[in-house]
Short mmCIF file of C-alpha atoms in Angstrom, two decimals:
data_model
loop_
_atom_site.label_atom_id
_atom_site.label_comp_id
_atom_site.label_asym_id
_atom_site.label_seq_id
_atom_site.Cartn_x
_atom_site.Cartn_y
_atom_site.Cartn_z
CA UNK A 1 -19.67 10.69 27.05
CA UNK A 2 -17.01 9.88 29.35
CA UNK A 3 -15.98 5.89 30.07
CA UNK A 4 -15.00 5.09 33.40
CA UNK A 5 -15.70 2.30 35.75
CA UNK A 6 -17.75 2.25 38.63
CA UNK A 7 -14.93 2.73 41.61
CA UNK A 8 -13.77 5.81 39.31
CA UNK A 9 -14.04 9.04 41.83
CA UNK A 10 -11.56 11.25 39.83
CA UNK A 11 -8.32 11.79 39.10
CA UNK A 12 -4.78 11.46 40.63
CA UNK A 13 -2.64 14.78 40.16
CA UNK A 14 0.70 12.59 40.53
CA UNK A 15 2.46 16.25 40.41
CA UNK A 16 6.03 15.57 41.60
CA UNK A 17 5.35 12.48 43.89
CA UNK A 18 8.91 10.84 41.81
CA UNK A 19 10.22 13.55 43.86
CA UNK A 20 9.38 13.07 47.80
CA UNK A 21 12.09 14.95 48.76
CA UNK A 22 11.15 18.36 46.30
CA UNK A 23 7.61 18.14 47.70
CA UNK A 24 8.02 19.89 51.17
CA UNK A 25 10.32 22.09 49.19
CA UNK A 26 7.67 23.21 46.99
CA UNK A 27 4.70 23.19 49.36
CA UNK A 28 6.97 26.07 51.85
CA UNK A 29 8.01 28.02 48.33
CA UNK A 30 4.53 28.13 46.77
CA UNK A 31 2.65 28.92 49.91
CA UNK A 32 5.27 31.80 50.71
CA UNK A 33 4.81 32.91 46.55
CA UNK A 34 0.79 32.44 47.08
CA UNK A 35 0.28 35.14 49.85
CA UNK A 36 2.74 37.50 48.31
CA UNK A 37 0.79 37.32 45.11
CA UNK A 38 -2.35 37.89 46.93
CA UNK A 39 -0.47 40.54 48.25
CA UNK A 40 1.10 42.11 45.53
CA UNK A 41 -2.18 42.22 43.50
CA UNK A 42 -4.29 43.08 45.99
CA UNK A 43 -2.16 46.05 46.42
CA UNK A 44 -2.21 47.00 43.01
CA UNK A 45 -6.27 46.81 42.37
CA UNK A 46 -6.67 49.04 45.98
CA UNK A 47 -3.84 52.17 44.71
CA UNK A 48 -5.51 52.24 41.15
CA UNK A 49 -9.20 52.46 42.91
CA UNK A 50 -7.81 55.03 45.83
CA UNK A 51 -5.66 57.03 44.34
CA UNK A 52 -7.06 59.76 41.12
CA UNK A 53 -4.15 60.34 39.64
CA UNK A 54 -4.24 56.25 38.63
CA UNK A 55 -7.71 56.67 37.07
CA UNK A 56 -5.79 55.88 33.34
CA UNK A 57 -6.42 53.15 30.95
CA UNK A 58 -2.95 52.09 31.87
CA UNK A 59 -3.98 51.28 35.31
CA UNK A 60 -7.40 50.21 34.58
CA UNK A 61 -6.39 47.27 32.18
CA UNK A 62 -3.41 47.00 35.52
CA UNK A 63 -6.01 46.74 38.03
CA UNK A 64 -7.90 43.73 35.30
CA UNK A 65 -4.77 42.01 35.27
CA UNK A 66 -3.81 41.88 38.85
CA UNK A 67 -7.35 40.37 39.57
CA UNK A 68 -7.21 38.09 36.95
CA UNK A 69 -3.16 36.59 38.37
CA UNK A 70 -5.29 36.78 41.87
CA UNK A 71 -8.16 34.02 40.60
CA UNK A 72 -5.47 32.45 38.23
CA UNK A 73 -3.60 31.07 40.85
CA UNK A 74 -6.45 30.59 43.37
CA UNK A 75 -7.73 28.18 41.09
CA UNK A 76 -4.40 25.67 40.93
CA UNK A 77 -2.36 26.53 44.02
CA UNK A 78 -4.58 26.34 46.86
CA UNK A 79 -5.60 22.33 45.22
CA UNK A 80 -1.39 22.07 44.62
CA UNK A 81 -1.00 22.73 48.20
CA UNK A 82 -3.43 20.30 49.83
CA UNK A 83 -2.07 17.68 47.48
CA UNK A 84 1.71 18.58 48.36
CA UNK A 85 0.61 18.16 52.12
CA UNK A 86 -0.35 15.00 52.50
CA UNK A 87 -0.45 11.21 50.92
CA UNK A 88 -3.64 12.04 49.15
CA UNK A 89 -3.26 12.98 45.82
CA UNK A 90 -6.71 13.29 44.65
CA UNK A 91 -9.06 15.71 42.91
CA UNK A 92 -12.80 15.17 42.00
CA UNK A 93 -14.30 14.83 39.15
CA UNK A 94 -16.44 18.04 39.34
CA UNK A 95 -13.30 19.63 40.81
CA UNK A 96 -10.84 19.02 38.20
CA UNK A 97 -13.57 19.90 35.40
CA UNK A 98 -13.85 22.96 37.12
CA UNK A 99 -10.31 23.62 37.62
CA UNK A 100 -9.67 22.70 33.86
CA UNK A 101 -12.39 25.54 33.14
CA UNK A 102 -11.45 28.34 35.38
CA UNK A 103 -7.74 27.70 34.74
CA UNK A 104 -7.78 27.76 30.91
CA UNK A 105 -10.43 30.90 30.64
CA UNK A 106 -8.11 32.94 32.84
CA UNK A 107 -4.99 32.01 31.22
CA UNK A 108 -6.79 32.47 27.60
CA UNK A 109 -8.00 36.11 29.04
CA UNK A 110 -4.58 37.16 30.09
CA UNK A 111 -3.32 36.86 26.63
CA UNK A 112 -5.58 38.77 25.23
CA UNK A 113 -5.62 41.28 27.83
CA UNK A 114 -1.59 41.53 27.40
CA UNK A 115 -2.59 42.09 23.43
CA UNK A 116 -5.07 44.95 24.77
CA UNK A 117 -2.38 46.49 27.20
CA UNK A 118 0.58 46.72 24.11
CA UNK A 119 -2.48 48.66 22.18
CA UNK A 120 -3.17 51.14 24.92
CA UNK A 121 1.36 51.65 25.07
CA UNK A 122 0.74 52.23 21.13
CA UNK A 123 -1.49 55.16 21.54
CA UNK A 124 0.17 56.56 24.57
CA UNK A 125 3.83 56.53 22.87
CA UNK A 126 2.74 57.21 18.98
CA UNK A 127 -0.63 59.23 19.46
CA UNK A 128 -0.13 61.60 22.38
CA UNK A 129 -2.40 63.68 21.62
CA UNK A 130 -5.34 61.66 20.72
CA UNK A 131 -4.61 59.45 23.56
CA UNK A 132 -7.89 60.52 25.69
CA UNK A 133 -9.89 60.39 22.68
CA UNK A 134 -8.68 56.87 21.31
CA UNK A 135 -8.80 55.47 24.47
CA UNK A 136 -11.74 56.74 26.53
CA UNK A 137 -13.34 54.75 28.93
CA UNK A 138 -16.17 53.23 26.86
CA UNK A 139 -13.77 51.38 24.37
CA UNK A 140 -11.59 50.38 27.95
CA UNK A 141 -14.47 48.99 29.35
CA UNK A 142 -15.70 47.22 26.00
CA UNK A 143 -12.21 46.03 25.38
CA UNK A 144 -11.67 45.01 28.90
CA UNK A 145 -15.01 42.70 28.82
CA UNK A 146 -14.11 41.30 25.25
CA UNK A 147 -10.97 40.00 26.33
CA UNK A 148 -12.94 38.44 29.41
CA UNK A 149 -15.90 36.68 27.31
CA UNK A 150 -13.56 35.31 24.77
CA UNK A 151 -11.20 33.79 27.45
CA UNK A 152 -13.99 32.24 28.82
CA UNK A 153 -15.91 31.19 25.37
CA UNK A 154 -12.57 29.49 24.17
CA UNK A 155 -12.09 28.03 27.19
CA UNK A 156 -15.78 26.46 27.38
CA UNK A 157 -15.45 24.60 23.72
CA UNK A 158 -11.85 23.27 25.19
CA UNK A 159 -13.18 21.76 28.29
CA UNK A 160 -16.45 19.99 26.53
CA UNK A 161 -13.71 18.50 23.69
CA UNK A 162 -11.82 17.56 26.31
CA UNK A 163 -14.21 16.32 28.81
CA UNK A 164 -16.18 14.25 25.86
CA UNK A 165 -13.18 11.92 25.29
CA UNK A 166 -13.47 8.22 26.88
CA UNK A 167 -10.73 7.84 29.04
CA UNK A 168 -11.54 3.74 29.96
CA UNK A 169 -11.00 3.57 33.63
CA UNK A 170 -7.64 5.62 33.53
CA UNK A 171 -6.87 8.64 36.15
CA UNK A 172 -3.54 9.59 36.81
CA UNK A 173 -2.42 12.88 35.38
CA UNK A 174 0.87 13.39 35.18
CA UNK A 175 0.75 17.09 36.03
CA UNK A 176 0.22 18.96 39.31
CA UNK A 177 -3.36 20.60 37.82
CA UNK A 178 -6.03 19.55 35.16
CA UNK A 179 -4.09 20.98 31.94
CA UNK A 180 -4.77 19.83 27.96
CA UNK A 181 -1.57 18.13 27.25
CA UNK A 182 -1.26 15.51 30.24
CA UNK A 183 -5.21 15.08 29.74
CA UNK A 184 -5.24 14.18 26.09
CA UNK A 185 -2.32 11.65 27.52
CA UNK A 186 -5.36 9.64 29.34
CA UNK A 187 -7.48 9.41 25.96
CA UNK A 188 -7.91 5.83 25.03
CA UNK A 189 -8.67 7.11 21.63
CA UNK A 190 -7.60 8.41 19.02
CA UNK A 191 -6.61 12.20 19.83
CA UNK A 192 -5.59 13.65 16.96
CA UNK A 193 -8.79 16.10 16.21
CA UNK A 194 -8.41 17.00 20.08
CA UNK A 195 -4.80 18.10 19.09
CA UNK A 196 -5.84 20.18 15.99
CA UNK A 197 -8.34 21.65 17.68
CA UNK A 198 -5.58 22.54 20.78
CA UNK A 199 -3.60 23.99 18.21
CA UNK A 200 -5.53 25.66 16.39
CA UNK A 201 -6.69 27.79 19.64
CA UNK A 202 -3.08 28.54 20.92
CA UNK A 203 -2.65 30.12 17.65
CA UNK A 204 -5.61 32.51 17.92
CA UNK A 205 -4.77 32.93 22.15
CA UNK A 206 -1.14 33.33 21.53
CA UNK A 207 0.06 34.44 18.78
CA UNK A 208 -2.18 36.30 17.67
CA UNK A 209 -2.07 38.46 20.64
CA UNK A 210 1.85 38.37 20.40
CA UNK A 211 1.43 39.38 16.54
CA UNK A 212 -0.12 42.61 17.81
CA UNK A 213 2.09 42.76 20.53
CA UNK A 214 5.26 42.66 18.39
CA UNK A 215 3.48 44.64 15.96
CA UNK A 216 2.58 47.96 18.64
CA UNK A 217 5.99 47.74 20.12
CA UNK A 218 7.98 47.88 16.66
CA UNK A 219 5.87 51.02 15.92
CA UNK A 220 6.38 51.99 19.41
CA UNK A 221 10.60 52.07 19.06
CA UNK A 222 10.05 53.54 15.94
CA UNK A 223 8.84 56.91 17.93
CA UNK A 224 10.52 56.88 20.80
CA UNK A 225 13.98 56.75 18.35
CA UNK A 226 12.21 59.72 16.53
CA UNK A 227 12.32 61.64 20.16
CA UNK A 228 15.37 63.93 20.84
CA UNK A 229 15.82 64.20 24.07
CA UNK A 230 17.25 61.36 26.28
CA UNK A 231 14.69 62.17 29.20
CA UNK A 232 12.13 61.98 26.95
CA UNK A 233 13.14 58.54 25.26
CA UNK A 234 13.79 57.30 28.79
CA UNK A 235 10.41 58.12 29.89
CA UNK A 236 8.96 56.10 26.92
CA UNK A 237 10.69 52.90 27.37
CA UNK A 238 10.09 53.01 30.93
CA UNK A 239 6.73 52.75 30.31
CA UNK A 240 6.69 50.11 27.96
CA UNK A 241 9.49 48.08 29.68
CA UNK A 242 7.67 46.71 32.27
CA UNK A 243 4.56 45.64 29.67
CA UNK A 244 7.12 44.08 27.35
CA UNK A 245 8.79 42.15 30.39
CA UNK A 246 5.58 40.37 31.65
CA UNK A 247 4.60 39.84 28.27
CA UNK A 248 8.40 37.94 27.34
CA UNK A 249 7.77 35.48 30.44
CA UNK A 250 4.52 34.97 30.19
CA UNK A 251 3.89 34.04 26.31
CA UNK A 252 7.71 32.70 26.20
CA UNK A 253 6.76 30.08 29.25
CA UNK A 254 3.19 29.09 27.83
CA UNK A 255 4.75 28.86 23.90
CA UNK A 256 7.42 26.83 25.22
CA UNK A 257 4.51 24.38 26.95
CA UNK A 258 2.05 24.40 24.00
CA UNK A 259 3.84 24.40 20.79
CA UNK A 260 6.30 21.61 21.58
CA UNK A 261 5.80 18.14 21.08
CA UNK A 262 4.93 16.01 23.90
CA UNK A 263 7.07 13.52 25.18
CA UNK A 264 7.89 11.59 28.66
CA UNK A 265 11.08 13.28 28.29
CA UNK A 266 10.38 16.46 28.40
CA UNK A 267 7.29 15.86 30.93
CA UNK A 268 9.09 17.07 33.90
CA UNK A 269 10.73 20.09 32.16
CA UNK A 270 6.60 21.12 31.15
CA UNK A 271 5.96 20.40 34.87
CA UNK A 272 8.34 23.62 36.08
CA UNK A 273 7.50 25.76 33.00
CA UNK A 274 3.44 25.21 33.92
CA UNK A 275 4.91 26.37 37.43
CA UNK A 276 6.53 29.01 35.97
CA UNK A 277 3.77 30.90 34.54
CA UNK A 278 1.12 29.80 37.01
CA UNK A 279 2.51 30.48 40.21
CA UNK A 280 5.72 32.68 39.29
CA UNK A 281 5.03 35.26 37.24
CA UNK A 282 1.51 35.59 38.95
CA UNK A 283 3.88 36.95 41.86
CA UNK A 284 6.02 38.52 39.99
CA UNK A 285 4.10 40.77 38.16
CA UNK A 286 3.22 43.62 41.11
CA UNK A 287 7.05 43.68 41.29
CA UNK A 288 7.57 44.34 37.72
CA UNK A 289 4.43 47.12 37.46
CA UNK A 290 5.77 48.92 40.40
CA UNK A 291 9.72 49.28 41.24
CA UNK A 292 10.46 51.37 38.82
CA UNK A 293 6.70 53.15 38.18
CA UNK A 294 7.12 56.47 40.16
CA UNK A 295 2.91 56.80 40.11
CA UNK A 296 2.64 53.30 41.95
CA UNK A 297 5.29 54.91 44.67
CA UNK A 298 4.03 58.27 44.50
CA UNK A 299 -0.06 56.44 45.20
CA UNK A 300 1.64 53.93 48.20
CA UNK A 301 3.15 56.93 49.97
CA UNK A 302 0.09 59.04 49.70
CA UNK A 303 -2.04 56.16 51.35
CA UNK A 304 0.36 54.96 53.90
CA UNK A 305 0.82 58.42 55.17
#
């Protein structure tokens, strides 16, 4: 049951509105970053779908995570924007409860799906030869939908803890999109189950992926160290480097946001991180997958000539 008074609509994202003069700023830099992520991913999903020599697990759980970045950042930026652009700060309701859903299932599912992707490195770098058989395109597919359904299922028991707490008339967020921490801020009660709860779920959606993670690429250095030749060891890291680079921002931005403790000091400092991995590396990642990926450039030549 949620308390509010009868002139509550929904919520105020106040966002940076201490900062007037950063808004403009932002709105120009974001919607610049927004189409280039569209881009970017769009790019990616349309070389691993045209091009054969892409049909790999590699670029299968790829294609997964460029569509996921894609309806990651749909779901904040485009609301960001229209706030940014104007004197009206508002967001339903319905619309932040959605946004709050959508937002936290996608995030938990690209976790997971990072945890998946440092699996499929593993067999490619320490089982070469059992590759096609360890990962053939059953267990892809299965693995692929697991990480999806338990984004979302995680997500779903967040959002009805969340939305079940009486929040007394009060509807200012202190954040630019429905997140946990700046929500559990508007609580009139006592929040500390909410928090366990919180925490307990980033350590299953992040650290345990990051466990495995850390875990695949240790094993991972191990072999490539074991290989003699430099082309060979070059080869290896090069296609683990990029994996390992998404996963470092990613994880290192949402850790820093989740396990800290909350404060008005550090508010505006979880403000830019929640940027940071929401809008950012959403962009970023096409980049990172492709200039230095010789199969990417090899695919985008082949379709633009």
């Amino acid at each position: 049951y949620i308390n509010f008074n009868d002139s509550f609509t929904g919520f105020i994202l106040l966002g940076f509105s201490d900062r007037p003069q950063l808004e403009l700023v932002l709105f120009v830099v974001l919607l610049i970053f927004y189409v280039f992520t569209l881009l970017g991913n769009t790019t990616i999903i349309a070389l691993s779908y045209l091009d054969p020599r892409l049909h790999t697990p590699m670029y299968f759980f790829l294609s997964n995570l460029s569509f996921l970045d894609m309806c990651y950042t749909t779901s904040i930026v485009p609301q960001f924007l229209f706030n940014l652009s104007g004197a009206d700060k508002s967001i339903s309701f319905g619309g932040c409860e959605v946004q709050f859903f959508i937002s936290l299932a996608l995030g938990c599912t690209e976790c997971i799906l990072l945890g998946v992707m440092a699996f499929d490195r593993y067999a490619a770098v320490c089982r070469p030869l059992h590759y096609t058989v360890i990962m053939h395109p059953r267990l892809c597919a299965l693995m692929a939908s697991a990480s999806w359904v338990t984004g979302f299922a995680i997500s779903l028991l967040q959002t009805v803890l969340i939305f079940l707490l009486p929040l007394c008339g009060r509807n200012k967020l202190d954040h630019f999109f429905c997140e946990i921490p700046p929500f559990l801020k508007l609580a009139c009660v006592d929040t500390t189950m909410n928090v366990y709860a919180t925490f307990f779920a980033s350590i299953i959606i992040l650290l345990t992926p990051v466990s495995l993670i850390m875990f695949s690429y240790g094993r991972i250095v191990r072999a490539v160290l074991r290989i003699k030749s430099t082309t060979g060891r070059r080869k290896a890291f090069g296609t683990c480097g990029s994996h390992f680079t998404v996963v470092s921002l990613f994880f290192g931005t949402a850790i820093y946001v989740y396990f800290q403790p909350s404060s008005s000091d550090n508010q505006d400092q979880e403000k830019f991180m929640s940027l940071f991995y929401t809008v950012i590396i959403p962009m970023t990642n096409p980049l990172i997958y492709t200039l230095r990926n010789r199969d990417v450039k090899g695919a985008m030549k082949k379709v633009t000539v």
